[in-house]
CSV table of C-alpha atoms and ligand atoms in Angstrom, one decimal:
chain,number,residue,atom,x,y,z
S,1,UNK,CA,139.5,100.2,155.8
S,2,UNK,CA,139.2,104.1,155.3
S,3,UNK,CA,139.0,105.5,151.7
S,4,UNK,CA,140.5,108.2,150.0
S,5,UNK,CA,137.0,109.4,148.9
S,6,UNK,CA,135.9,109.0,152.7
S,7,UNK,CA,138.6,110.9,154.2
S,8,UNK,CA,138.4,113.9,150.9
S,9,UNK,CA,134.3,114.5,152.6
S,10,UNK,CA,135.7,114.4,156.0
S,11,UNK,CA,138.3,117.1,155.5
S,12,UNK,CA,135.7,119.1,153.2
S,13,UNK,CA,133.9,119.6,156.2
S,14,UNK,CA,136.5,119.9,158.8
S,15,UNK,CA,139.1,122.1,156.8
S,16,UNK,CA,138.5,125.4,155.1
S,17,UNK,CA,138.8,125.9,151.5
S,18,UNK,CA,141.9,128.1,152.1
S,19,UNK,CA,144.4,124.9,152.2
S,20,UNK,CA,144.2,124.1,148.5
S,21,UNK,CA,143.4,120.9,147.6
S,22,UNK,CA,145.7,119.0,145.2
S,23,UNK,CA,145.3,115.4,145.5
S,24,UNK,CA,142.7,113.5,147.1
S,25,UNK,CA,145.6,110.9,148.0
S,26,UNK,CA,145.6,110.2,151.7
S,27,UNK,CA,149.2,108.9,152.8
S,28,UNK,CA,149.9,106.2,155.2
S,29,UNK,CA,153.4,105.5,155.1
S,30,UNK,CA,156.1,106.4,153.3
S,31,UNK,CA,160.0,105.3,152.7
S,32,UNK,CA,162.7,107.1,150.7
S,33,UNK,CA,161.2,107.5,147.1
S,34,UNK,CA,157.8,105.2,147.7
S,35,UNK,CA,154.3,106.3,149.5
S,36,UNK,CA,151.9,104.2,150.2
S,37,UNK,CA,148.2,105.9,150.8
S,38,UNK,CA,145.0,104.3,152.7
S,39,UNK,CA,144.0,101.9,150.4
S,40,UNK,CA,146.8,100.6,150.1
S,41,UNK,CA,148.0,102.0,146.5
S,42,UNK,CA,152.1,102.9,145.9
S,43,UNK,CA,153.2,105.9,144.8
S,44,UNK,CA,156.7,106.8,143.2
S,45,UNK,CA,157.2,110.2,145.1
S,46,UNK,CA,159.1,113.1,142.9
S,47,UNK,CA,157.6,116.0,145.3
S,48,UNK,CA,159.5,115.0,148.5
S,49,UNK,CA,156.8,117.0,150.4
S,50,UNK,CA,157.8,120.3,148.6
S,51,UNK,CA,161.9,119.7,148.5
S,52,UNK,CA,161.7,118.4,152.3
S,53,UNK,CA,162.5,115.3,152.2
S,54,UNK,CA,166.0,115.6,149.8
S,55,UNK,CA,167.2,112.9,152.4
S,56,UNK,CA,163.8,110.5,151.0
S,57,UNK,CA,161.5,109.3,153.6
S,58,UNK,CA,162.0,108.1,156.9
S,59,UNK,CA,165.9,107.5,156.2
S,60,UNK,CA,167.0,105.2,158.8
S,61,UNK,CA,170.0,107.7,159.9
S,62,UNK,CA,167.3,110.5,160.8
S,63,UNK,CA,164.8,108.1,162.3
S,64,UNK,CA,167.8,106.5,164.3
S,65,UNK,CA,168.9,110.0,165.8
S,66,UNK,CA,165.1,111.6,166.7
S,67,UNK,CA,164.0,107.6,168.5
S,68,UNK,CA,166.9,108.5,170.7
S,69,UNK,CA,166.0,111.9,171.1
S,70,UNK,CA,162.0,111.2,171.9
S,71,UNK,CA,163.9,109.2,174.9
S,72,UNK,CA,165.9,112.0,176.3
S,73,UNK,CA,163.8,115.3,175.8
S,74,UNK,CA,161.2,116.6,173.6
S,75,UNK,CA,160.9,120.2,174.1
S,76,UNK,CA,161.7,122.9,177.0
S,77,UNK,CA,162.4,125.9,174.5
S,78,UNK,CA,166.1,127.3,174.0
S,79,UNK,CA,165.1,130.8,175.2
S,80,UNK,CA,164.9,129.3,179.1
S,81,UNK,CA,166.8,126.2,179.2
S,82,UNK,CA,169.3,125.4,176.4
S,83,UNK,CA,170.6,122.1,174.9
S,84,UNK,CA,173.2,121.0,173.3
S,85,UNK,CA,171.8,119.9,169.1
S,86,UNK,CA,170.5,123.6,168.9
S,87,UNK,CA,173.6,125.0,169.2
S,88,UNK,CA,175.5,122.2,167.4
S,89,UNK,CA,173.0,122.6,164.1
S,90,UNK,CA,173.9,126.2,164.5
S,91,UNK,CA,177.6,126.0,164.6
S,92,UNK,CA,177.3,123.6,161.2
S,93,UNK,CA,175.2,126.1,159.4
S,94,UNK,CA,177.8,128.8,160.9
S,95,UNK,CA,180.4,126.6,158.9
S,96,UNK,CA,178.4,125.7,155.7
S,97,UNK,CA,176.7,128.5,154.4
S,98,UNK,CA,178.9,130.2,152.0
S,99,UNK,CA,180.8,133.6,153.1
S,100,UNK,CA,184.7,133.6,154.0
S,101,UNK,CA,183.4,135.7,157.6
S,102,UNK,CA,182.3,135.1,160.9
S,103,UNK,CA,178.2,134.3,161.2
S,104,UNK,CA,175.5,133.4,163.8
S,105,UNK,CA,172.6,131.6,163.5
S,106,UNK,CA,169.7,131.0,165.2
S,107,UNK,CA,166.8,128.7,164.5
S,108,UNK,CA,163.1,128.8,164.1
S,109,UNK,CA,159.9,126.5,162.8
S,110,UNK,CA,158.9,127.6,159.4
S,111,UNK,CA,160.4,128.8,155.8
S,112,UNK,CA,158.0,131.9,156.8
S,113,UNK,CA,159.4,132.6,159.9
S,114,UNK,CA,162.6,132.5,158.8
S,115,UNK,CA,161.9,135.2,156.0
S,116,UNK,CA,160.0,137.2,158.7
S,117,UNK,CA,163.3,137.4,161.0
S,118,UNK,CA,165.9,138.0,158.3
S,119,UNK,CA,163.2,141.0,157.1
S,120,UNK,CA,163.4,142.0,161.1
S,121,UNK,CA,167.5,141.7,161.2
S,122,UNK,CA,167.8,143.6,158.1
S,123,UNK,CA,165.8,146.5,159.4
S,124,UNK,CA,167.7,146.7,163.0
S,125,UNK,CA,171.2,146.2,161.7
S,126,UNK,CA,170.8,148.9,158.9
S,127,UNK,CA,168.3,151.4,160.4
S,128,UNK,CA,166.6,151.5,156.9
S,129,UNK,CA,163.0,150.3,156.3
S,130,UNK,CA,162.5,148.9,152.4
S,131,UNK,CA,163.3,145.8,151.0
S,132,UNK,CA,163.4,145.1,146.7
S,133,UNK,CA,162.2,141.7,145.7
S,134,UNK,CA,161.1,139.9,142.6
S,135,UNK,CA,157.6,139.2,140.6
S,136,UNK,CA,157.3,135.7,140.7
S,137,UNK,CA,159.0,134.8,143.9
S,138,UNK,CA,157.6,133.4,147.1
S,139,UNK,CA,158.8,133.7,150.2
S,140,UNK,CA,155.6,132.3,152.6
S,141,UNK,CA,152.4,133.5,153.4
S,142,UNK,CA,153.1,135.4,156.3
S,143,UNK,CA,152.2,139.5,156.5
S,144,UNK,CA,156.2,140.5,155.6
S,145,UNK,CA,156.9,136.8,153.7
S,146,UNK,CA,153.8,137.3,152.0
S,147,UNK,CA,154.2,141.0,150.8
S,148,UNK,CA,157.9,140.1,149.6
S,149,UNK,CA,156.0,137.4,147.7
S,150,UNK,CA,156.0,138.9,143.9
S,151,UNK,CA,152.3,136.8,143.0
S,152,UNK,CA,149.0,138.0,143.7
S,153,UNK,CA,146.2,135.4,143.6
S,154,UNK,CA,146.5,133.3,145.9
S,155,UNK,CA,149.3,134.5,148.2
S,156,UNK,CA,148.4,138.4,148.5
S,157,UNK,CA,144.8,139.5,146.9
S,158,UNK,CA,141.9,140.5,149.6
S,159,UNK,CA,144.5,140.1,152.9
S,160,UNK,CA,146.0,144.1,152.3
S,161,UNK,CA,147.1,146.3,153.2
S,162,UNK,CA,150.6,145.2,152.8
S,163,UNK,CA,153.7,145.5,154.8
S,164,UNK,CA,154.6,149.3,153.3
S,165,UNK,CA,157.9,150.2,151.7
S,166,UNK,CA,158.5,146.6,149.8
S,167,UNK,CA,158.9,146.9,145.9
S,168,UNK,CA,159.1,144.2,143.3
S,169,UNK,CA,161.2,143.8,140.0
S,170,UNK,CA,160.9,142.0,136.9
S,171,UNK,CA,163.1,138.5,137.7
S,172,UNK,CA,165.4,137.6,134.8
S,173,UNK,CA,163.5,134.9,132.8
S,174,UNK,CA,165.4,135.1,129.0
S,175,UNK,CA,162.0,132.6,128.0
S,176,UNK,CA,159.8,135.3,128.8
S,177,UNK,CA,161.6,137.7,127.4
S,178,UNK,CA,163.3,139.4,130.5
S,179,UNK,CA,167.0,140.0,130.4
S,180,UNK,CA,169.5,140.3,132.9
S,181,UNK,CA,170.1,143.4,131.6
S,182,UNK,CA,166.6,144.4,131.8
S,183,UNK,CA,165.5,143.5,135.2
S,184,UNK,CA,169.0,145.2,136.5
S,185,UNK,CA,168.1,148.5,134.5
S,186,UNK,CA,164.7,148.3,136.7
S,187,UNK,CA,166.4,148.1,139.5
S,188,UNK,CA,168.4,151.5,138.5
S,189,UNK,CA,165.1,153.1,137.5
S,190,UNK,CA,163.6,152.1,140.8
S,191,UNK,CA,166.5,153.4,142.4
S,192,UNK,CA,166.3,156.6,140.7
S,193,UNK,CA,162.1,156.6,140.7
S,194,UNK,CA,160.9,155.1,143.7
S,195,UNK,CA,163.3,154.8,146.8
S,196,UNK,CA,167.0,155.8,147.5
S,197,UNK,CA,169.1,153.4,147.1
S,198,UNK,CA,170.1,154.5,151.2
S,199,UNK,CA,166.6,153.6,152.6
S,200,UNK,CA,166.4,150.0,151.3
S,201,UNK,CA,167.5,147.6,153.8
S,202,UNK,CA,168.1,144.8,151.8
S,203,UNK,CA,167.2,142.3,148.5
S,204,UNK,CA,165.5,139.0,149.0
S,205,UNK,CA,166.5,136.8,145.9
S,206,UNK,CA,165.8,132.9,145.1
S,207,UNK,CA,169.1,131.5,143.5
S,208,UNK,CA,166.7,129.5,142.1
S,209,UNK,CA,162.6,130.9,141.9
S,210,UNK,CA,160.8,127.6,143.1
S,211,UNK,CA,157.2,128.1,143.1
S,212,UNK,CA,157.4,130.7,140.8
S,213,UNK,CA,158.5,128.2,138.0
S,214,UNK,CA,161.8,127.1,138.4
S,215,UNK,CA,164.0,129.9,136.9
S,216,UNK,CA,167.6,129.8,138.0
S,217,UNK,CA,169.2,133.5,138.3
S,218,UNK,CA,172.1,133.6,136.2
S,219,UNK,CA,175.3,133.5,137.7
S,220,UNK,CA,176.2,137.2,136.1
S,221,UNK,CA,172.5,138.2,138.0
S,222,UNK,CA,173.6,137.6,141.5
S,223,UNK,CA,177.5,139.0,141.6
S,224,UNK,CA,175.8,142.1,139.7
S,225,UNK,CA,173.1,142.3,142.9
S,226,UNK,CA,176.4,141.4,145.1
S,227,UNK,CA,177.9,144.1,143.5
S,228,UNK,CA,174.6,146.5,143.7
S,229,UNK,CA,174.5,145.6,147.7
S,230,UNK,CA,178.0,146.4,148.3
S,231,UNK,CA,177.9,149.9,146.5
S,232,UNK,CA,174.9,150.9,148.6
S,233,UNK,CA,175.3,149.5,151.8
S,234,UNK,CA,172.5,147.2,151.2
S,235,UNK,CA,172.0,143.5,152.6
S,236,UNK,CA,172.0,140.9,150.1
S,237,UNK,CA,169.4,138.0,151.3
S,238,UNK,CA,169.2,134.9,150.1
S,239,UNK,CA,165.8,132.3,150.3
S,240,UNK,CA,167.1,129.2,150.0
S,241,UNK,CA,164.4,127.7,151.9
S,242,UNK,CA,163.8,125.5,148.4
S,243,UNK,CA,167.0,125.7,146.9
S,244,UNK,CA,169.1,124.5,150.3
S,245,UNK,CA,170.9,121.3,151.5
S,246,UNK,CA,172.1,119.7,148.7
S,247,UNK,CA,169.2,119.8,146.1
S,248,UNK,CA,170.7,122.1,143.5
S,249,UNK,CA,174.2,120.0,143.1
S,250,UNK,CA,176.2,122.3,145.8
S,251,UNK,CA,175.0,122.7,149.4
S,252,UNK,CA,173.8,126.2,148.7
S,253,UNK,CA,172.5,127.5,145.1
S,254,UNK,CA,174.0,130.7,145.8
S,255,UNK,CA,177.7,128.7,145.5
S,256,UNK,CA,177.2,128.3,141.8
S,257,UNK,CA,177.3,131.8,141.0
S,258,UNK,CA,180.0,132.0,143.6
S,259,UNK,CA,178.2,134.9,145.8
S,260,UNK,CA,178.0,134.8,149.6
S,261,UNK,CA,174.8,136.7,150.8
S,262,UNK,CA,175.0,138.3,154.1
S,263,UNK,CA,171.7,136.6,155.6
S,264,UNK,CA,170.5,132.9,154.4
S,265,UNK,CA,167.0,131.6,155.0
S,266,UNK,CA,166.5,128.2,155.1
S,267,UNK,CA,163.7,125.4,156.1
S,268,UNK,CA,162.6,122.6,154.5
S,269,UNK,CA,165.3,119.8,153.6
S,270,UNK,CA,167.3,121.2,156.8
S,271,UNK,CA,164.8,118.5,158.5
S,272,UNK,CA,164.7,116.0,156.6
S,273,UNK,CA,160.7,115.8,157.0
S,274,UNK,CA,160.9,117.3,160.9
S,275,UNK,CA,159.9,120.8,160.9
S,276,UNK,CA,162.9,123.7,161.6
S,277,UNK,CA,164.1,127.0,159.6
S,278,UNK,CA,167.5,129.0,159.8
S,279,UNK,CA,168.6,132.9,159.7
S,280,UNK,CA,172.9,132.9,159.2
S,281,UNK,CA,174.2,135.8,158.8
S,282,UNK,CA,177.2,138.3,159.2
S,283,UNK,CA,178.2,138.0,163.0
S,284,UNK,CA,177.4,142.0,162.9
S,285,UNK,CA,174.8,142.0,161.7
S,286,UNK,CA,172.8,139.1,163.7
S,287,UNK,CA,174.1,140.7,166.4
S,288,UNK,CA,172.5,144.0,165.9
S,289,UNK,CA,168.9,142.5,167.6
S,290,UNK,CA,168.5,143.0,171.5
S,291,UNK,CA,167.8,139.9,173.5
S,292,UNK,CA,164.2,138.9,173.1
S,293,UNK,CA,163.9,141.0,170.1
S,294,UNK,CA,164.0,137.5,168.3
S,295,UNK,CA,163.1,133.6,168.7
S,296,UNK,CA,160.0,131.4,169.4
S,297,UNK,CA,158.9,128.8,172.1
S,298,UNK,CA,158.9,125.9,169.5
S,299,UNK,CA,162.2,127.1,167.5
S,300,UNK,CA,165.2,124.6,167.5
S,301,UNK,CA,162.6,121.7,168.9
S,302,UNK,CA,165.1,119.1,170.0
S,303,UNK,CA,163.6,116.6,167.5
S,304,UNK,CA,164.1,118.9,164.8
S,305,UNK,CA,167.4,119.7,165.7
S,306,UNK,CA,168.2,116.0,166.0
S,307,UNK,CA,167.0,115.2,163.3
S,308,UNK,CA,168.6,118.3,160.9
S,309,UNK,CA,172.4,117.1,162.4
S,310,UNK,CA,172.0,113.8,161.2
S,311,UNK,CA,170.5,115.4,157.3
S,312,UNK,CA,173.7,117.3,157.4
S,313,UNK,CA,175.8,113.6,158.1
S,314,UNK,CA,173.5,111.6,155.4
S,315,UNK,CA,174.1,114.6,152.8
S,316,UNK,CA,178.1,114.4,153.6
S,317,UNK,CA,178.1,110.3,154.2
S,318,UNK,CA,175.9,109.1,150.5
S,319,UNK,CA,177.2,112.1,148.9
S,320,UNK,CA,174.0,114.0,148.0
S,321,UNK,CA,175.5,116.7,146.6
S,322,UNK,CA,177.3,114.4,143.5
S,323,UNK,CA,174.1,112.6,144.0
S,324,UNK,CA,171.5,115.4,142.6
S,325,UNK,CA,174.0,116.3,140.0
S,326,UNK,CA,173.4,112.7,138.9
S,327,UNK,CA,169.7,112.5,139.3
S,328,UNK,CA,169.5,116.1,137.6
S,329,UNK,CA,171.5,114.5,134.4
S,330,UNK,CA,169.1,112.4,134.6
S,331,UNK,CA,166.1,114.0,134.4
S,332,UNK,CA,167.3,117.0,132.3
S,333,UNK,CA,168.3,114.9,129.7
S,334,UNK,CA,165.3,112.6,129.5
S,335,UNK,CA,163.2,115.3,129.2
S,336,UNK,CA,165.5,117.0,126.2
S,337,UNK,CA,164.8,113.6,124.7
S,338,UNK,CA,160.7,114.4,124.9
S,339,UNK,CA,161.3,117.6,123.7
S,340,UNK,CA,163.1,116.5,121.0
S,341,UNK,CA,160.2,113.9,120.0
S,342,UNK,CA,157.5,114.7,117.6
S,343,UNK,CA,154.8,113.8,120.2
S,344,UNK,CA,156.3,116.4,122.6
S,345,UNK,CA,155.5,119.9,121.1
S,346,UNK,CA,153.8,121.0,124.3
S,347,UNK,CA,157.3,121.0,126.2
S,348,UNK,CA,158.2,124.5,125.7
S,349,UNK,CA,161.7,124.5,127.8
S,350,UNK,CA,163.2,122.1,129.9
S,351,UNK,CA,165.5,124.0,132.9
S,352,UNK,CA,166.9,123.6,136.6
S,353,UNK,CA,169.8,123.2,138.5
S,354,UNK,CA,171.0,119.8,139.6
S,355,UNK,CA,168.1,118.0,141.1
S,356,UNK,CA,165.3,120.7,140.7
S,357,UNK,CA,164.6,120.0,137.4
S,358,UNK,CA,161.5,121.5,135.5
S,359,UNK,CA,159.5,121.3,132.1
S,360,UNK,CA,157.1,124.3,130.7
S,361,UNK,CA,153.9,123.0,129.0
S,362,UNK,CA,153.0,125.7,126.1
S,363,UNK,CA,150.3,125.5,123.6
S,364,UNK,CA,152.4,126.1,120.9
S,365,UNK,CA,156.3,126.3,121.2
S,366,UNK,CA,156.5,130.0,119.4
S,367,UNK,CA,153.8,131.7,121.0
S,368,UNK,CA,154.9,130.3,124.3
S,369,UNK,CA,151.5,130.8,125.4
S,370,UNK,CA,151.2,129.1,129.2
S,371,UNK,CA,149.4,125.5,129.2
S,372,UNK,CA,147.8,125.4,132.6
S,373,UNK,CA,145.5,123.2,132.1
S,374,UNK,CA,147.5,120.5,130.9
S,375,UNK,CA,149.6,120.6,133.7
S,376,UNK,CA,146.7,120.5,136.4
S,377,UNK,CA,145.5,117.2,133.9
S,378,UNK,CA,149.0,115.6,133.8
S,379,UNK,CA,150.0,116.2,137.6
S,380,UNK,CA,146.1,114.3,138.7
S,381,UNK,CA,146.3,111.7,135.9
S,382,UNK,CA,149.7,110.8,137.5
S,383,UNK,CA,148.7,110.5,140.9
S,384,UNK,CA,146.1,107.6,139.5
S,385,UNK,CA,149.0,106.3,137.6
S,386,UNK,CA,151.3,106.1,140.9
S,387,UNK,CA,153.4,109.0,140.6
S,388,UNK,CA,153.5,112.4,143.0
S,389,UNK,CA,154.3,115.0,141.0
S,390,UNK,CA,154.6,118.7,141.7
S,391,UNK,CA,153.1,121.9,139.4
S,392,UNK,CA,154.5,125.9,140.2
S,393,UNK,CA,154.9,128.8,137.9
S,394,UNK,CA,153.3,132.2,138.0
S,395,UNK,CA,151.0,130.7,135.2
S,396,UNK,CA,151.0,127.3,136.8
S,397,UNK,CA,152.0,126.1,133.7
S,398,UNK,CA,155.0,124.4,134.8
S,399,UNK,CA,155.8,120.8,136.1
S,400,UNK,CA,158.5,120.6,138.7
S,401,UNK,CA,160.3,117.6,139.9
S,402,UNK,CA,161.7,117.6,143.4
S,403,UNK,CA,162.6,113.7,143.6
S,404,UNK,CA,164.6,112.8,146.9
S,405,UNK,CA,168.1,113.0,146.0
S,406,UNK,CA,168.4,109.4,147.7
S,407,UNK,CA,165.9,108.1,145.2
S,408,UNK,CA,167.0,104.5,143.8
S,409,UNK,CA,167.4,104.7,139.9
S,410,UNK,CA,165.3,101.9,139.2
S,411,UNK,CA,162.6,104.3,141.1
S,412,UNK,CA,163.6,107.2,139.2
S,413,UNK,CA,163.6,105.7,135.5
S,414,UNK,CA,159.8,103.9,136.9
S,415,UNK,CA,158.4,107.5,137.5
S,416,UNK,CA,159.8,109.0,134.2
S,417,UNK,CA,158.1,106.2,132.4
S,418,UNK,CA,155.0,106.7,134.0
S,419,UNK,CA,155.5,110.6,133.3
S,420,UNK,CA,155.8,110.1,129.8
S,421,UNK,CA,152.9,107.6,129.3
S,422,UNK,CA,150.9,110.1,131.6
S,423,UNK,CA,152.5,112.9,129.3
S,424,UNK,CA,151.4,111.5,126.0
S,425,UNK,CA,148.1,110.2,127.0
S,426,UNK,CA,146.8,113.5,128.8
S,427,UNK,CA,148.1,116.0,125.5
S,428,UNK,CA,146.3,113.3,122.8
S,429,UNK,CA,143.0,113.4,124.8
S,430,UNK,CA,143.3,117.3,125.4
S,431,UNK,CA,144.1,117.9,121.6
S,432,UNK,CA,141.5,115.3,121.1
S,433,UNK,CA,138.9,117.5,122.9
S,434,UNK,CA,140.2,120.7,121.6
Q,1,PMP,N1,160.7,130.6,150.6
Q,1,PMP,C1,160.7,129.7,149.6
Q,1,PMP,C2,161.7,129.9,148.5
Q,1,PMP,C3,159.8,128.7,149.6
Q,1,PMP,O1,159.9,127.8,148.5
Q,1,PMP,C4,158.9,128.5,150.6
Q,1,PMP,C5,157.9,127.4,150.6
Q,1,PMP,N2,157.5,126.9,149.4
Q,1,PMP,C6,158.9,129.5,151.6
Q,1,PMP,C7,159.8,130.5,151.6
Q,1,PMP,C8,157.9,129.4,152.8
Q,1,PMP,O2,158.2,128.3,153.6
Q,1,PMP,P1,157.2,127.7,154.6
Q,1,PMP,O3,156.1,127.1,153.8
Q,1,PMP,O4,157.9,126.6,155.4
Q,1,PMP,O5,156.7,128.8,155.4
């Protein structure tokens, strides 16, 4: 039998030191809420491989649809001979994603490439070159995803120059002391300081910033950027590469505030685990691009696509959507209880929307001063405990739970406990070294 510690030298010397390394956990199998890793140990999984697997491991459904697909076809690329799943996942998306007008889609591999192309769409259908985005977002680590990215170290130091003509605003975070009012007032001043309003192409936004900490926009945030877009002819696009399918207790995060952007990115929980992305958009506008101007040879594989029509049946069958509502409860109000504990004073806020659910570690609850290093303690002692758990935030003081919305209760209420031992035990030993 292989070892964890065995494989963790192997990849040292294979892999470069670029790929962070997070756990030296080494998985074997997996199914819904449960992993199991090379030797054998079980792990309660509230990470879902980064808000991928919403639909939980392996779900039978999914597996079903792709076995019958691996008979049939695997790949020929859409751009020379079509098939039939491709266009079905498009017309769904055409369907779902919020906005009361006609849209296209098309499909690609990565949460990346699908910030790349909307970036690309922007600039064709408006003729304008600049694009506003937001400190603390992250929208992939390609050149344009990467540059729209508002964090430096890792995602953007040493790889410059940038893509030109991007510029970044303060995201509303009330904890830290950004208003609504504020970061819109930036936006004015950047309007009025640093590019006409008539050159910028469009806003990327996260309904929801995911690894920049968990911070959902306000409702009042978005219809004012709405609002801001539609004054200036500007393109209002939405990432909801993490936010997407089902996880933030509607389809779409962006259908809370009530806002329909004119492009959507999306990746991640589309497959269920198998990898595809999605640009929709304004008919018009996706039509603006000249044949060959966009798509990929892998894009829409016809596993993927399989496998992202029957995600879209699971979500609408077990009802996912009521589901993360349910598991969001949950977890919001389990953690409120820790906050409101005496043996708790690290949790600084507890936050999210539905299912993507997150608590901020601080040294001390006025100061709000950022506890990293509790949260890098917490997330490994977990991992030896039997629980995946995720960390984000521009200070990486945050611990993020992305649980598959199928995720039994009873595997739910095992990973809280084994949170909140792990929790307790980690802060007493840090304030025991301190
Ligand atoms: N946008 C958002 C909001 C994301 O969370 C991510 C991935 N964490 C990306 C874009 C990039 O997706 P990918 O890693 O598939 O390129």
């Amino acid at each position: 039998m292989t070892t964890n510690a065995a494989l963790a030298a192997r990849r040292t010397a294979a892999i470069p030191s670029g790929l962070s390394k997070y756990l030296d956990v080494y998985i074997e199998r997996a199914e819904n809420a449960e992993l199991w890793d090379v030797e054998g140990r079980r792990y309660i999984d509230f990470a879902a491989g980064i808000a991928v697997n919403n639909t939980g491991h392996r779900h039978p459904k999914i597996i079903g649809r792709v076995r019958e697909q691996l008979e049939k076809v695997t790949h020929t690329s859409f751009q020379t001979t079509p098939y039939i799943d491709y266009v079905a996942v498009c017309e769904k998306l055409n369907t779902i994603v919020p906005g009361d007008f006609e849209k296209k889609t098309f499909l690609v591999s990565t949460g990346a490439e699908a910030v790349e192309n909307a970036a690309k769409i922007a600039r064709a259908a408006t003729g304008r070159s600049a694009f506003v985005a937001f400190s603390g977002a992250f929208h992939g680590r390609t050149l344009m995803a990467m540059t729209l990215t508002g964090k430096t170290t890792p995602y953007k130091a040493g790889f410059g120059p940038l893509v030109p003509d991007v510029f970044h605003l303060p995201f509303p975070i009330a904890y830290h002391g950004v208003s609504e009012e504020e970061s819109l007032a930036a936006l004015e001043r950047l309007f009025r300081s640093e590019v006409d309003p008539t050159r910028v192409a469009g806003i990327f936004v996260e309904p929801v910033q995911g690894e920049g900490g968990f911070y959902p926009a306000p409702a009042t945030f978005l219809q004012a950027l709405r609002k801001i877009c539609d004054t200036h002819g500007i393109l209002l696009i939405a990432d909801e590469i993490q936010t997407g399918f089902a996880r933030t207790g509607k389809m779409f995060a962006m259908q809370h505030a009530g806002v329909a952007a004119d492009i959507v990115t999306m990746a991640k929980g589309l497959g269920g685990g198998f990898p595809i992305g999605a640009i929709t958009g304004r008919a018009d506008i996706m039509d603006k691009i000249p044949a060959g101007g966009v798509g990929s040879t892998f894009a829409g594989n016809p596993l993927s696509c399989a496998a992202a029509l029957a995600v879209l049946e699971v979500i609408e069958d077990e009802k996912l959507i009521d589901r993360a509502a349910a598991v969001g409860n949950r977890l919001k109000s389990t953690f409120e209880e820790w906050q409101n504990g005496n043996a708790f004073a690290c949790i600084g806020e507890v936050r999210g929307l539905g299912a993507m659910v997150a608590i901020e570690l601080v040294r001390d609850r006025t100061t709000r001063e950022p506890w990293p290093e509790l949260v890098k303690a917490v997330t490994h002692a977990a991992a030896k405990n039997g629980l995946l758990l995720l960390s984000c935030g521009t200070y990486g003081n945050v611990i993020r739970v992305l649980a598959p919305l199928t995720i039994p209760f009873e595997h739910l209420d095992e990973g809280l406990a084994i949170f909140k031992d792990t929790l307790l035990a980690t802060v007493r030993e840090m304030e025991g070294n301190q």
